Amino acid sequence: MKYEIFGRKSTGFPGLCLALLLFAQSAHAALDPAFTGAWFDPEFNGAGFFVEVLADDRAAVYWFTYDDNGGQNWYFGVGATSTNRIVIDELMQPVGGIFGVGFDPSVIDFITMGNASIDFSDCNNAKVDFLVNTVSSNQQLTRITNIRDIKCGATASIEADITRGPVNQTGSWFDTKRSGEGFIVEVLENNLVVVDWFTYDPDGNQAWLTGVGHAADDYIHVENMLITRNGRFGPEHDPASVERINWGALELRLNCDGGSVVYDTDSTAWGQGQHTLSRITSIDGLECEYESFGPLIEDKLAGSWVSDGFGMVGAISATGFSLMQVTASSCIEVLAGPKAALLAAGDELTMTSTGDRLRFEGLDSVTPVDFNRVTALPSHCQNGGTGSSNDPRTIFDAFYDTFNELYSAFEVREVDWAAARERVLPLIKPGMTQGELFVTLTSMLSPLRDGHVSLLGANRSFFSGGSAVTAALRTRAESQPARQIIRNRLGGNLLVAANGVFTYGLTDNGMAYLEIRRFFDFLPNATEEETLAFLRPELDRVFDFFNDNHSRGLILDVRRNSGGNLNFGLEIAGRLNRGVTRQIMSERRPVSSELNTAIALSVEPSAGVRFDGPVALLTSPLTASAAEIFTFAIASLPHATVIGQPGAGVLSRAERLLPNNWLVTVTAGQVESPSGQAYEAVGVPVDVATAVFSTQDLNRLVDSALDRAINLLESDAD
């Protein structure tokens, strides 16, 4: 085994001055891998160390520090380990780099600055002694971070749990074409990740960036990377003088051995860009357990399967399969068929190479549903499940358990579900009619006021969402004055596409305008594939029109869009993506009393006609469901601004059958932004708040949100 630290081959091998090669030793590392993490001296807050315990009696150490003038410096070294000690004979400083496209690895010079040693007194305390540029001193270190799944102390162990996400992303990474700079990744608890970037500034000085991000699948999103200044090397360092400045956003996508990074800043000097990454190091004993999903392996399909937080189980035999929705009291078959149907599912059904996990697309969920292999199904799911029943108590128990186990928004919507059960249970009687039962159950749902909660049955339908305020807003939004204002701003020239779902045109100053009324009913009685085949040339026609007219910006309007099929929204969002696959959101689902690992959703650049100019997205409290997730997609683009008012806060959704074949819909997960923020019940936020279809605006024949978008795009164009 060998290691390269940011591509450096060092003086340990005469004549090889551009890489540090560490060859495998026979003995196992004596230093506990649990010492891996970030460390600092509180008296030197604003600076610190990252320690990574490697195999072969080695450890890598990175030092975040400063020069004598307040600029950033960083050093690194690889040293030999013994019990509770690291000795670094050569502490190196790379110089000569420059940020961005001007980076040239051939001019990087690695200067030996001195040496250092770290002695660990316990899991959380250590002392570093160092000699740097004739300055000899020491610092008393305290641990800052603990790597997930690695326990320190007398019971030191590594217990990687892949169902909580890929901890193996921890380590150092670099672009092989950019030897001399690189990244440190630390996977912590609760889907948190620390990312450090050792690089250079646009003027050629050393620079280091650091930020705390959020992990979902193989994505890591850091909303705010920080850069510091005004520290000092040595005793003149004053923690109170250190400034922490927002630098920009970072998104990494990492598997076992490689990945990519995309960065966005508002600075013209730093700009935007992307790099391909390769792994340099990993923690001793932490094997890579991340597995990507690939084609089905037919001889590994048979068995019992339980979903990861979506209340479903499956049984696959040599000839057929059965998929059931499960609660503590019910297990109802919803899909069955021959095994050949699974094998023909294509991209909708994938499997890890070990055959221990399945991933289903399109199970009435925003993100895919993962299934884990188990030895046997729950007892009440065997022999076909619990079957049908018209017994009121059986129906009530399945109804209650469905929400108790799946619904993710009781706290934010301030509903005590257990108390609701105690209130209603005495009303559930053997002789009650189906109509009486329907009214009783809906009385429990009314307080949720959730647009994704409904009950359909007994020739009735009930929807929990909506209010007098949103009803009044809907009336104003659909009024003739609201429509006329938009028509006026487009010079009376409104064009229609996609069977009336799209309305588009140009404002009087040449900005493109596209309203998307919904993400469904593009074609009557059409499949998703048929609809996409129809939608793509329609989008080509619309975006060709904008490009042919040299539109300097695009206004997307989803203020009256209540949702539909998210894949149609992602197809549109891909037309605005400038060439990088981006995570737009993630979803976590209840498992017992906790939420499971986040599953990411991304938007890829489209192969169709694109629009690459700045984008303004208009939203309102009527923007819901797939339209709100579409908002996530557009908001992820660095050239987009969201204007208006937050959406309805109606995001995750699942359908469930009750024993009497009634259908209930439920908010069955927590949809989060790439930075880990949840917006259920509060709505996806806007960047610029304005009035939306207000009475005052309509009386004055103005549209504040539309006007603000036009002015913003005009200023961007100038």
XYZ file of C-alpha atoms in Angstrom:
718
model
C 0.000 0.000 0.000
C 1.174 3.561 -0.622
C -0.049 7.026 0.166
C 0.348 10.318 -1.629
C -0.369 13.476 0.309
C -1.719 15.907 -2.298
C 0.555 14.183 -4.800
C 3.841 14.954 -3.044
C 6.747 12.532 -3.428
C 9.285 13.547 -0.872
C 12.894 13.579 0.159
C 12.481 10.121 1.631
C 13.361 9.013 -1.911
C 16.227 11.048 -3.407
C 15.299 12.735 -6.655
C 11.542 12.228 -6.171
C 10.531 15.637 -4.874
C 6.881 15.692 -5.922
C 5.240 12.911 -3.899
C 5.296 11.388 -0.454
C 5.248 7.607 -0.786
C 4.661 5.618 2.376
C 5.275 1.930 1.931
C 3.417 -0.729 3.881
C 4.889 -2.147 7.035
C 4.055 -5.548 8.409
C 2.926 -4.423 11.852
C -0.537 -3.036 12.576
C -0.678 0.611 13.635
C -0.133 0.985 17.366
C -1.965 4.316 17.548
C -5.705 4.072 18.119
C -7.538 5.096 14.878
C -10.072 6.851 17.100
C -7.568 9.698 17.564
C -8.528 10.703 14.010
C -10.288 14.070 14.050
C -9.814 17.821 14.411
C -7.859 19.204 17.368
C -7.026 22.704 18.602
C -5.558 24.696 21.451
C -8.326 26.966 22.849
C -5.708 29.708 23.274
C -5.156 29.480 19.503
C -8.819 29.349 18.470
C -9.057 30.053 14.751
C -6.218 27.639 13.999
C -5.821 23.913 14.558
C -4.854 20.442 13.384
C -6.436 17.499 11.626
C -5.029 14.075 12.510
C -5.704 10.992 10.410
C -4.427 7.647 11.675
C -3.419 5.518 8.687
C -2.392 1.913 8.344
C 1.242 0.761 8.528
C 2.177 2.657 11.703
C 1.658 6.035 10.023
C -0.465 9.115 10.545
C -1.082 12.231 8.468
C -1.236 15.612 10.198
C -2.476 18.863 8.648
C -1.953 22.200 10.383
C -4.247 25.199 9.813
C -2.287 28.287 10.817
C -1.103 31.777 9.767
C 1.969 33.746 8.811
C 3.304 36.736 10.754
C 1.131 39.191 8.791
C -2.270 37.591 9.313
C -2.396 35.592 6.100
C -3.239 31.900 6.083
C -0.581 29.190 6.084
C -0.962 25.413 6.071
C 1.543 22.656 6.705
C 1.341 18.899 6.457
C 3.397 15.876 7.278
C 3.246 12.129 7.606
C 4.849 10.582 10.629
C 5.534 7.292 12.345
C 3.198 6.250 15.139
C 3.733 4.399 18.364
C 1.492 4.011 21.368
C -0.144 7.427 21.871
C 2.460 9.282 19.775
C 3.062 10.678 16.264
C 6.516 11.856 15.197
C 6.788 13.975 12.047
C 10.362 14.443 10.858
C 9.438 16.729 7.971
C 6.703 19.344 8.273
C 6.100 20.579 4.735
C 4.674 23.798 3.260
C 3.621 23.782 -0.435
C 4.066 27.166 -2.136
C 3.753 28.508 -5.675
C 0.161 27.539 -6.419
C -2.683 29.774 -7.545
C -6.413 29.238 -7.307
C -8.477 28.176 -10.313
C -7.533 27.616 -13.929
C -4.067 29.121 -13.500
C -2.953 26.337 -11.154
C 0.207 24.584 -12.398
C 1.380 21.588 -10.342
C 4.812 21.674 -11.929
C 5.708 24.937 -10.165
C 4.653 23.856 -6.668
C 7.608 23.839 -4.304
C 7.467 21.815 -1.101
C 9.524 23.514 1.607
C 10.591 21.694 4.751
C 9.553 24.038 7.579
C 10.567 21.932 10.575
C 9.276 18.985 12.560
C 6.612 18.121 15.114
C 5.396 15.448 17.494
C 1.984 14.862 19.072
C 1.511 12.993 22.361
C -2.046 11.898 23.288
C -2.820 11.709 26.998
C -6.346 10.361 26.410
C -9.117 10.360 23.817
C -9.699 14.106 24.057
C -6.386 15.685 25.051
C -2.918 15.890 23.523
C 0.221 18.013 23.367
C 2.005 19.057 20.188
C 5.676 20.058 20.251
C 7.050 21.694 17.120
C 10.011 23.430 15.562
C 9.075 25.751 12.681
C 11.526 28.259 11.179
C 13.726 28.131 14.283
C 10.653 28.749 16.503
C 10.341 25.974 19.075
C 7.114 25.783 21.082
C 4.131 23.621 22.008
C 0.339 23.711 22.272
C -2.108 21.862 24.509
C -4.694 20.309 22.204
C -8.344 19.473 22.771
C -10.429 17.340 20.443
C -13.040 19.166 18.320
C -14.551 16.360 16.212
C -15.175 12.631 16.482
C -15.482 10.517 13.351
C -18.778 8.652 13.213
C -18.775 4.942 14.123
C -15.273 5.066 15.634
C -15.213 4.623 19.402
C -12.263 5.713 21.509
C -11.012 4.456 24.852
C -10.770 1.092 26.534
C -13.419 -0.297 24.156
C -11.935 1.300 21.044
C -13.589 -0.106 17.950
C -14.752 0.647 14.451
C -18.376 -0.290 13.787
C -19.248 1.203 10.436
C -23.004 1.187 9.836
C -23.651 1.772 6.150
C -27.410 2.119 6.716
C -26.609 5.487 8.341
C -24.627 6.668 5.340
C -21.107 6.141 4.004
C -18.675 6.972 6.837
C -15.807 5.872 4.594
C -15.841 9.279 2.874
C -13.608 10.378 5.759
C -10.074 10.940 4.498
C -8.082 13.131 2.128
C -8.867 13.680 -1.549
C -7.301 15.531 -4.473
C -7.498 16.124 -8.202
C -4.649 14.173 -9.791
C -4.153 17.043 -12.249
C -3.784 19.508 -9.369
C -1.098 17.943 -7.203
C -0.264 20.369 -4.399
C -3.786 21.079 -3.096
C -6.575 18.889 -1.731
C -9.490 18.253 0.591
C -10.037 16.718 4.027
C -13.459 15.153 4.713
C -14.711 14.199 8.188
C -18.027 12.328 8.487
C -19.599 13.045 11.893
C -22.857 12.076 13.593
C -26.312 13.208 12.421
C -25.381 13.448 8.724
C -22.925 16.266 9.444
C -19.659 16.490 7.523
C -16.666 18.800 7.962
C -14.844 19.695 4.737
C -11.471 21.457 4.624
C -9.872 22.663 1.403
C -6.138 23.298 1.417
C -5.426 25.493 -1.587
C -4.168 28.956 -2.645
C -5.837 32.308 -3.205
C -6.088 34.055 -6.604
C -2.898 35.996 -5.783
C -0.852 32.858 -5.147
C -0.837 32.866 -1.338
C -1.633 29.754 0.682
C -5.309 29.547 1.682
C -7.504 27.117 3.560
C -11.270 26.938 3.633
C -13.455 25.073 6.100
C -17.161 24.390 6.489
C -19.740 22.106 8.047
C -22.051 20.392 5.580
C -24.811 17.857 5.294
C -24.535 14.365 3.795
C -27.129 12.490 1.765
C -26.169 9.301 -0.053
C -22.841 10.075 -1.749
C -23.500 13.840 -1.786
C -21.976 16.322 0.650
C -23.290 19.884 0.507
C -21.628 22.765 2.375
C -23.683 25.923 2.094
C -21.075 28.242 3.638
C -17.375 27.538 3.351
C -15.419 29.969 5.531
C -12.046 31.604 4.987
C -10.220 33.295 7.868
C -7.744 36.108 8.267
C -5.888 38.153 10.898
C -4.530 35.229 12.881
C -0.843 35.008 13.751
C 1.695 32.232 14.023
C 3.014 31.793 17.553
C 2.335 33.653 20.801
C 1.041 36.833 19.132
C -2.081 34.992 17.918
C -5.262 36.580 19.299
C -8.412 34.445 18.797
C -10.600 37.546 19.119
C -8.895 39.106 16.089
C -9.591 36.213 13.726
C -12.202 37.076 11.095
C -14.339 34.334 9.557
C -15.699 35.290 6.145
C -18.293 33.464 4.056
C -16.518 32.281 0.914
C -19.121 30.286 -1.037
C -20.787 26.895 -1.429
C -19.239 23.499 -2.052
C -20.760 20.206 -3.175
C -18.849 16.930 -3.229
C -19.942 13.575 -4.557
C -17.712 10.762 -3.278
C -17.667 6.978 -3.461
C -14.957 4.605 -2.251
C -12.135 5.801 -4.466
C -13.184 8.898 -6.356
C -15.728 11.565 -6.998
C -16.108 15.227 -7.862
C -16.383 18.663 -6.313
C -18.316 21.700 -7.538
C -17.844 25.148 -6.000
C -19.756 28.417 -6.381
C -18.733 31.819 -5.071
C -20.031 35.329 -5.642
C -16.473 36.577 -6.087
C -15.212 37.168 -9.608
C -11.684 36.427 -8.342
C -12.581 32.987 -6.958
C -15.408 32.247 -9.408
C -16.994 28.841 -9.971
C -15.593 25.496 -11.053
C -15.397 21.758 -10.633
C -12.722 19.100 -10.200
C -12.512 15.325 -10.403
C -11.290 13.813 -7.133
C -9.326 10.702 -6.185
C -8.849 9.316 -2.707
C -5.451 9.771 -1.078
C -5.922 8.339 2.407
C -8.427 6.530 4.614
C -8.514 5.709 8.312
C -6.779 2.556 9.446
C -9.329 -0.262 9.801
C -12.204 1.616 8.197
C -12.863 -0.409 5.084
C -14.894 1.079 2.304
C -18.432 -0.194 2.715
C -20.136 2.204 0.358
C -21.874 0.303 -2.407
C -23.490 1.843 -5.420
C -26.675 0.424 -6.855
C -26.448 -1.369 -10.192
C -28.317 -3.885 -12.334
C -30.328 -6.634 -10.689
C -28.544 -9.911 -9.989
C -31.197 -12.498 -10.756
C -29.879 -15.274 -8.546
C -29.736 -12.896 -5.541
C -33.295 -11.569 -5.759
C -35.136 -14.310 -3.900
C -35.804 -13.639 -0.228
C -37.540 -11.335 2.231
C -37.089 -7.571 2.138
C -37.978 -4.701 4.515
C -37.908 -1.046 3.475
C -35.766 1.519 5.204
C -38.392 3.761 6.749
C -41.262 3.602 4.278
C -43.489 0.946 5.837
C -43.169 -1.678 3.121
C -42.047 -5.292 2.880
C -41.490 -7.576 -0.060
C -41.234 -11.271 -0.746
C -39.511 -12.542 -3.888
C -39.554 -16.181 -4.915
C -38.146 -18.066 -7.884
C -41.275 -17.283 -9.882
C -43.020 -14.213 -8.448
C -43.057 -11.321 -6.007
C -45.377 -9.601 -3.550
C -45.109 -6.051 -2.183
C -47.020 -5.145 0.983
C -47.660 -2.012 3.034
C -47.043 -2.797 6.676
C -47.883 -1.290 10.062
C -47.887 -2.794 13.542
C -51.459 -3.994 13.023
C -51.789 -4.513 9.260
C -49.982 -5.923 6.254
C -51.792 -5.292 2.968
C -50.639 -6.499 -0.428
C -50.564 -3.671 -2.986
C -48.533 -5.141 -5.841
C -47.799 -8.662 -7.059
C -46.692 -10.330 -10.240
C -44.235 -12.655 -11.941
C -40.517 -12.352 -11.225
C -40.014 -11.427 -14.873
C -41.772 -8.117 -14.190
C -39.054 -7.213 -11.670
C -36.299 -8.156 -14.067
C -37.881 -5.928 -16.715
C -38.108 -2.923 -14.384
C -34.837 -1.484 -15.698
C -33.599 1.608 -13.869
C -36.611 1.575 -11.550
C -35.166 -1.367 -9.594
C -31.469 -1.699 -8.780
C -29.353 -3.740 -6.388
C -26.007 -3.593 -4.604
C -23.360 -6.057 -5.736
C -23.642 -8.022 -2.482
C -27.354 -8.555 -3.065
C -28.220 -7.221 0.405
C -30.005 -4.020 -0.640
C -32.601 -3.154 -3.267
C -33.574 0.323 -4.436
C -37.033 0.997 -5.903
C -37.864 4.105 -7.914
C -41.398 5.329 -8.308
C -43.040 3.806 -5.211
C -45.188 6.917 -4.800
C -42.309 8.708 -3.106
C -40.169 11.747 -3.852
C -36.931 9.770 -3.575
C -36.174 6.070 -4.090
C -37.049 3.545 -1.384
C -34.291 1.241 -0.170
C -35.003 -2.314 0.994
C -32.739 -4.427 3.212
C -32.623 -8.204 3.040
C -33.981 -9.922 6.190
C -34.255 -13.541 7.233
C -38.069 -13.468 7.379
C -41.031 -11.140 7.000
C -42.953 -9.986 10.090
C -45.302 -12.739 11.235
C -48.486 -10.899 10.213
C -47.075 -10.407 6.695
C -46.587 -14.091 6.078
C -49.147 -16.172 4.178
C -50.486 -13.207 2.232
C -50.708 -10.627 5.023
C -53.721 -9.515 7.045
C -56.079 -9.242 4.077
C -59.282 -7.208 3.732
C -61.713 -6.267 6.480
C -64.721 -3.978 7.051
C -64.447 -4.214 10.833
C -64.336 -0.625 12.198
C -61.737 -1.370 14.896
C -59.443 -3.164 12.421
C -59.717 -0.228 10.029
C -59.148 2.274 12.827
C -56.031 0.494 14.097
C -54.504 0.375 10.603
C -55.389 4.050 10.079
C -53.896 5.133 13.392
C -50.744 3.028 12.960
C -50.202 4.332 9.414
C -49.926 7.897 10.663
C -48.218 6.989 13.917
C -45.430 5.163 12.072
C -45.137 7.195 8.856
C -46.285 10.760 9.446
C -43.295 13.043 9.995
C -44.860 16.420 10.819
C -46.848 15.997 14.043
C -44.448 18.218 15.984
C -44.226 21.025 13.445
C -47.999 20.974 12.965
C -48.547 20.809 16.743
C -50.786 17.748 16.821
C -50.733 15.136 19.616
C -51.640 11.972 17.694
C -51.794 9.730 20.764
C -54.221 12.143 22.434
C -56.343 12.163 19.276
C -56.537 8.369 19.470
C -57.718 8.434 23.065
C -60.384 10.973 22.144
C -61.715 9.024 19.164
C -61.301 5.395 20.239
C -64.511 5.308 22.355
C -66.431 6.312 19.235
C -65.288 3.243 17.266
C -68.074 0.704 17.629
C -68.771 -2.606 15.844
C -72.123 -1.488 14.475
C -71.112 1.899 13.077
C -71.604 2.518 9.360
C -68.780 3.143 6.932
C -70.004 6.737 6.595
C -69.853 7.258 10.357
C -66.375 5.773 10.454
C -65.253 8.085 7.648
C -66.424 11.177 9.546
C -64.744 9.957 12.732
C -61.402 9.361 11.058
C -61.425 12.695 9.250
C -61.990 14.455 12.570
C -58.504 13.266 13.514
C -57.007 14.577 10.273
C -58.569 18.062 10.243
C -56.154 19.627 12.787
C -53.151 18.673 10.630
C -54.059 21.215 7.937
C -51.672 19.365 5.637
C -52.181 19.509 1.881
C -50.697 16.021 1.498
C -53.118 14.389 3.921
C -56.400 13.016 2.590
C -58.871 10.157 2.955
C -60.815 8.719 0.031
C -63.586 6.173 0.547
C -67.262 5.570 1.257
C -67.996 7.589 -1.903
C -66.457 10.582 -0.163
C -63.216 12.496 -0.173
C -61.582 14.569 2.525
C -58.537 16.845 2.203
C -56.869 18.195 5.319
C -55.025 21.118 3.752
C -56.178 24.581 2.876
C -57.444 27.566 4.787
C -59.586 30.625 4.262
C -56.405 32.617 3.631
C -55.102 30.318 0.882
C -58.595 30.028 -0.608
C -58.760 33.805 -0.894
C -55.284 33.885 -2.409
C -56.299 31.246 -4.965
C -59.323 33.347 -5.931
C -57.183 36.446 -6.450
C -54.506 34.482 -8.340
C -57.084 33.114 -10.785
C -58.896 36.436 -11.183
C -59.152 38.304 -14.452
C -57.080 41.280 -13.154
C -54.177 38.968 -12.179
C -54.153 37.431 -15.645
C -54.473 40.794 -17.358
C -51.512 42.255 -15.446
C -49.259 39.478 -16.716
C -50.613 39.875 -20.248
C -49.913 43.600 -20.101
C -46.320 43.063 -18.935
C -45.833 40.771 -21.945
C -47.174 43.315 -24.366
C -50.342 41.305 -24.900
C -48.403 38.569 -26.736
C -48.977 35.387 -24.753
C -47.975 32.103 -26.355
C -49.126 28.653 -25.292
C -47.348 25.284 -25.349
C -47.705 21.769 -23.878
C -51.498 21.755 -24.338
C -51.943 24.922 -22.311
C -49.736 23.945 -19.355
C -47.098 26.490 -20.461
C -47.790 30.163 -21.062
C -44.799 32.110 -22.293
C -43.606 35.278 -23.977
C -41.257 38.255 -23.715
C -41.492 41.300 -21.470
C -41.165 44.743 -23.015
C -37.468 44.806 -22.054
C -36.726 41.428 -23.635
C -36.845 39.134 -20.604
C -38.261 35.647 -21.137
C -41.345 34.626 -19.168
C -42.649 31.074 -18.673
C -45.532 30.112 -16.418
C -45.882 26.408 -15.574
C -49.403 25.855 -14.287
C -48.947 22.255 -13.146
C -46.806 19.149 -13.502
C -49.609 16.825 -14.631
C -52.188 16.442 -17.417
C -49.883 17.390 -20.262
C -51.564 14.580 -22.203
C -54.807 12.748 -21.379
C -54.376 9.153 -20.168
C -50.653 9.088 -20.990
C -47.871 7.221 -19.213
C -44.901 9.052 -17.776
C -42.720 7.933 -20.688
C -45.317 9.089 -23.229
C -45.625 12.442 -21.474
C -41.865 13.003 -21.406
C -41.667 12.142 -25.109
C -44.302 14.835 -25.737
C -42.833 17.349 -23.296
C -39.241 17.419 -24.575
C -39.921 18.862 -28.056
C -42.362 21.323 -26.498
C -39.570 22.551 -24.219
C -37.207 22.727 -27.191
C -39.687 24.984 -28.943
C -40.082 27.287 -25.937
C -36.368 27.622 -25.193
C -35.523 28.032 -28.882
C -37.928 30.984 -28.868
C -36.158 32.548 -25.888
C -32.686 31.964 -27.312
C -33.623 33.158 -30.809
C -34.876 36.398 -29.266
C -31.633 36.820 -27.282
C -33.440 36.919 -23.950
C -31.094 38.189 -21.257
C -32.917 36.484 -18.391
C -35.775 34.099 -17.673
C -38.702 34.480 -15.285
C -40.228 31.144 -14.248
C -43.642 31.435 -12.636
C -44.984 28.598 -10.446
C -47.083 30.772 -8.136
C -50.266 28.907 -9.140
C -48.662 25.453 -9.501
C -49.948 22.897 -6.989
C -47.619 20.075 -8.076
C -47.916 16.804 -9.948
C -45.238 14.480 -11.302
C -41.827 15.652 -10.107
C -40.007 14.040 -13.036
C -41.672 16.531 -15.367
C -40.354 19.354 -13.199
C -36.844 17.886 -13.193
C -36.951 17.696 -16.995
C -37.604 21.443 -17.065
C -34.977 22.196 -14.398
C -32.392 20.295 -16.445
C -32.868 22.860 -19.233
C -31.475 25.521 -16.872
C -28.569 23.545 -15.418
C -25.270 24.791 -16.810
C -23.524 21.448 -16.967
C -23.082 20.057 -13.437
C -25.236 17.413 -11.754
C -26.483 19.035 -8.554
C -28.130 17.713 -5.429
C -31.392 19.608 -4.976
C -32.807 18.008 -1.816
C -32.885 14.851 0.256
C -35.576 12.915 2.073
C -35.504 11.059 5.370
C -38.279 8.808 6.606
C -39.371 7.767 10.105
C -37.892 4.525 11.460
C -39.234 3.861 14.968
C -38.695 7.212 16.720
C -35.895 8.481 14.467
C -35.412 9.551 10.870
C -33.355 7.317 8.618
C -30.386 8.203 6.446
C -31.113 10.888 3.876
C -31.587 9.782 0.269
C -30.556 12.465 -2.209
C -32.316 13.729 -5.305
C -30.349 15.507 -8.007
C -30.954 17.317 -11.269
C -28.780 16.601 -14.294
C -28.068 18.863 -17.258
C -30.495 18.234 -20.104
C -29.446 17.119 -23.563
C -32.231 19.281 -24.995
C -32.282 22.996 -25.769
C -31.095 24.921 -22.712
C -31.289 28.467 -21.414
C -28.042 29.542 -19.730
C -28.916 33.069 -18.620
C -29.923 34.231 -15.123
C -33.222 32.913 -13.758
C -35.838 34.390 -11.423
C -38.382 31.934 -9.977
C -41.710 33.264 -8.683
C -43.369 31.280 -5.844
C -46.321 31.717 -3.510
C -48.167 29.857 -0.716
C -50.055 28.109 -3.549
C -46.770 26.553 -4.771
C -46.956 23.028 -3.404
C -45.745 19.441 -3.617
C -43.717 18.796 -6.792
C -43.710 22.542 -7.485
C -41.974 23.165 -4.152
C -39.369 20.519 -4.886
C -38.989 22.146 -8.303
C -38.210 25.290 -6.282
C -35.386 23.363 -4.587
C -34.086 22.411 -8.045
C -34.045 25.969 -9.348
C -32.687 27.390 -6.071
C -29.699 25.025 -6.348
C -28.541 26.846 -9.487
C -25.992 29.600 -8.777
C -27.585 31.891 -11.363
C -31.138 31.659 -9.939
C -33.067 33.848 -7.478
C -36.372 32.890 -5.818
C -38.827 35.788 -5.489
C -42.272 36.121 -3.905
C -43.443 34.221 -0.819
C -42.537 30.770 0.590
C -44.384 27.749 -0.728
C -47.105 25.785 1.011
C -44.731 23.564 3.011
C -46.267 20.442 1.451
C -43.456 18.201 0.277
C -43.249 14.478 1.115
C -46.166 12.172 0.263
C -47.182 8.506 0.202
C -50.405 6.616 -0.483
C -51.602 3.811 1.774
C -54.506 1.369 1.588
C -56.667 0.592 4.593
C -58.143 -2.897 5.128
C -61.489 -1.826 3.611
C -59.723 -0.513 0.483
C -60.006 3.146 1.446
C -57.039 5.258 0.344
C -55.191 7.557 2.723
C -52.376 9.912 1.752
C -49.758 10.860 4.306
C -46.690 13.045 4.637
C -44.261 10.162 5.018
C -40.863 11.783 5.265
C -38.864 14.897 5.913
C -37.700 16.673 2.781
C -34.572 18.724 3.412
C -32.514 21.213 1.474
C -28.959 20.162 0.575
C -27.799 21.961 3.728
C -30.169 19.862 5.866
C -32.933 22.417 6.493
C -36.498 21.045 6.685
C -39.385 23.138 5.369
C -42.437 20.951 5.937
C -45.329 23.186 7.096
C -43.259 26.385 6.699
C -42.538 26.339 2.967
C -39.399 26.567 0.860
C -38.055 30.088 1.487
C -37.473 32.858 -1.015
C -34.394 34.997 -1.613
C -36.421 38.166 -2.181
C -39.781 38.624 -0.419
C -42.558 40.540 -2.184
C -46.332 40.710 -2.219
C -48.008 38.013 -4.338
C -51.430 38.634 -5.908
C -52.320 41.028 -3.078
C -55.571 42.959 -3.136
C -53.585 46.191 -3.196
C -51.564 45.050 -6.218
C -54.644 43.946 -8.128
C -56.419 47.217 -7.431
C -53.392 49.083 -8.769
C -53.009 46.667 -11.703
C -49.413 45.789 -10.716
C -47.623 42.530 -9.970
C -44.938 43.210 -7.345
C -43.204 39.836 -7.716
C -43.089 39.956 -11.501
C -41.868 43.563 -11.504
C -39.162 42.745 -8.974
C -38.001 39.822 -11.119
C -37.829 42.004 -14.245
C -35.820 44.661 -12.418
C -33.455 42.097 -10.875
C -32.747 40.426 -14.219
C -32.292 43.831 -15.834
C -29.648 44.762 -13.255
C -27.907 41.395 -13.737
C -27.851 41.940 -17.495
C -26.307 45.394 -17.057
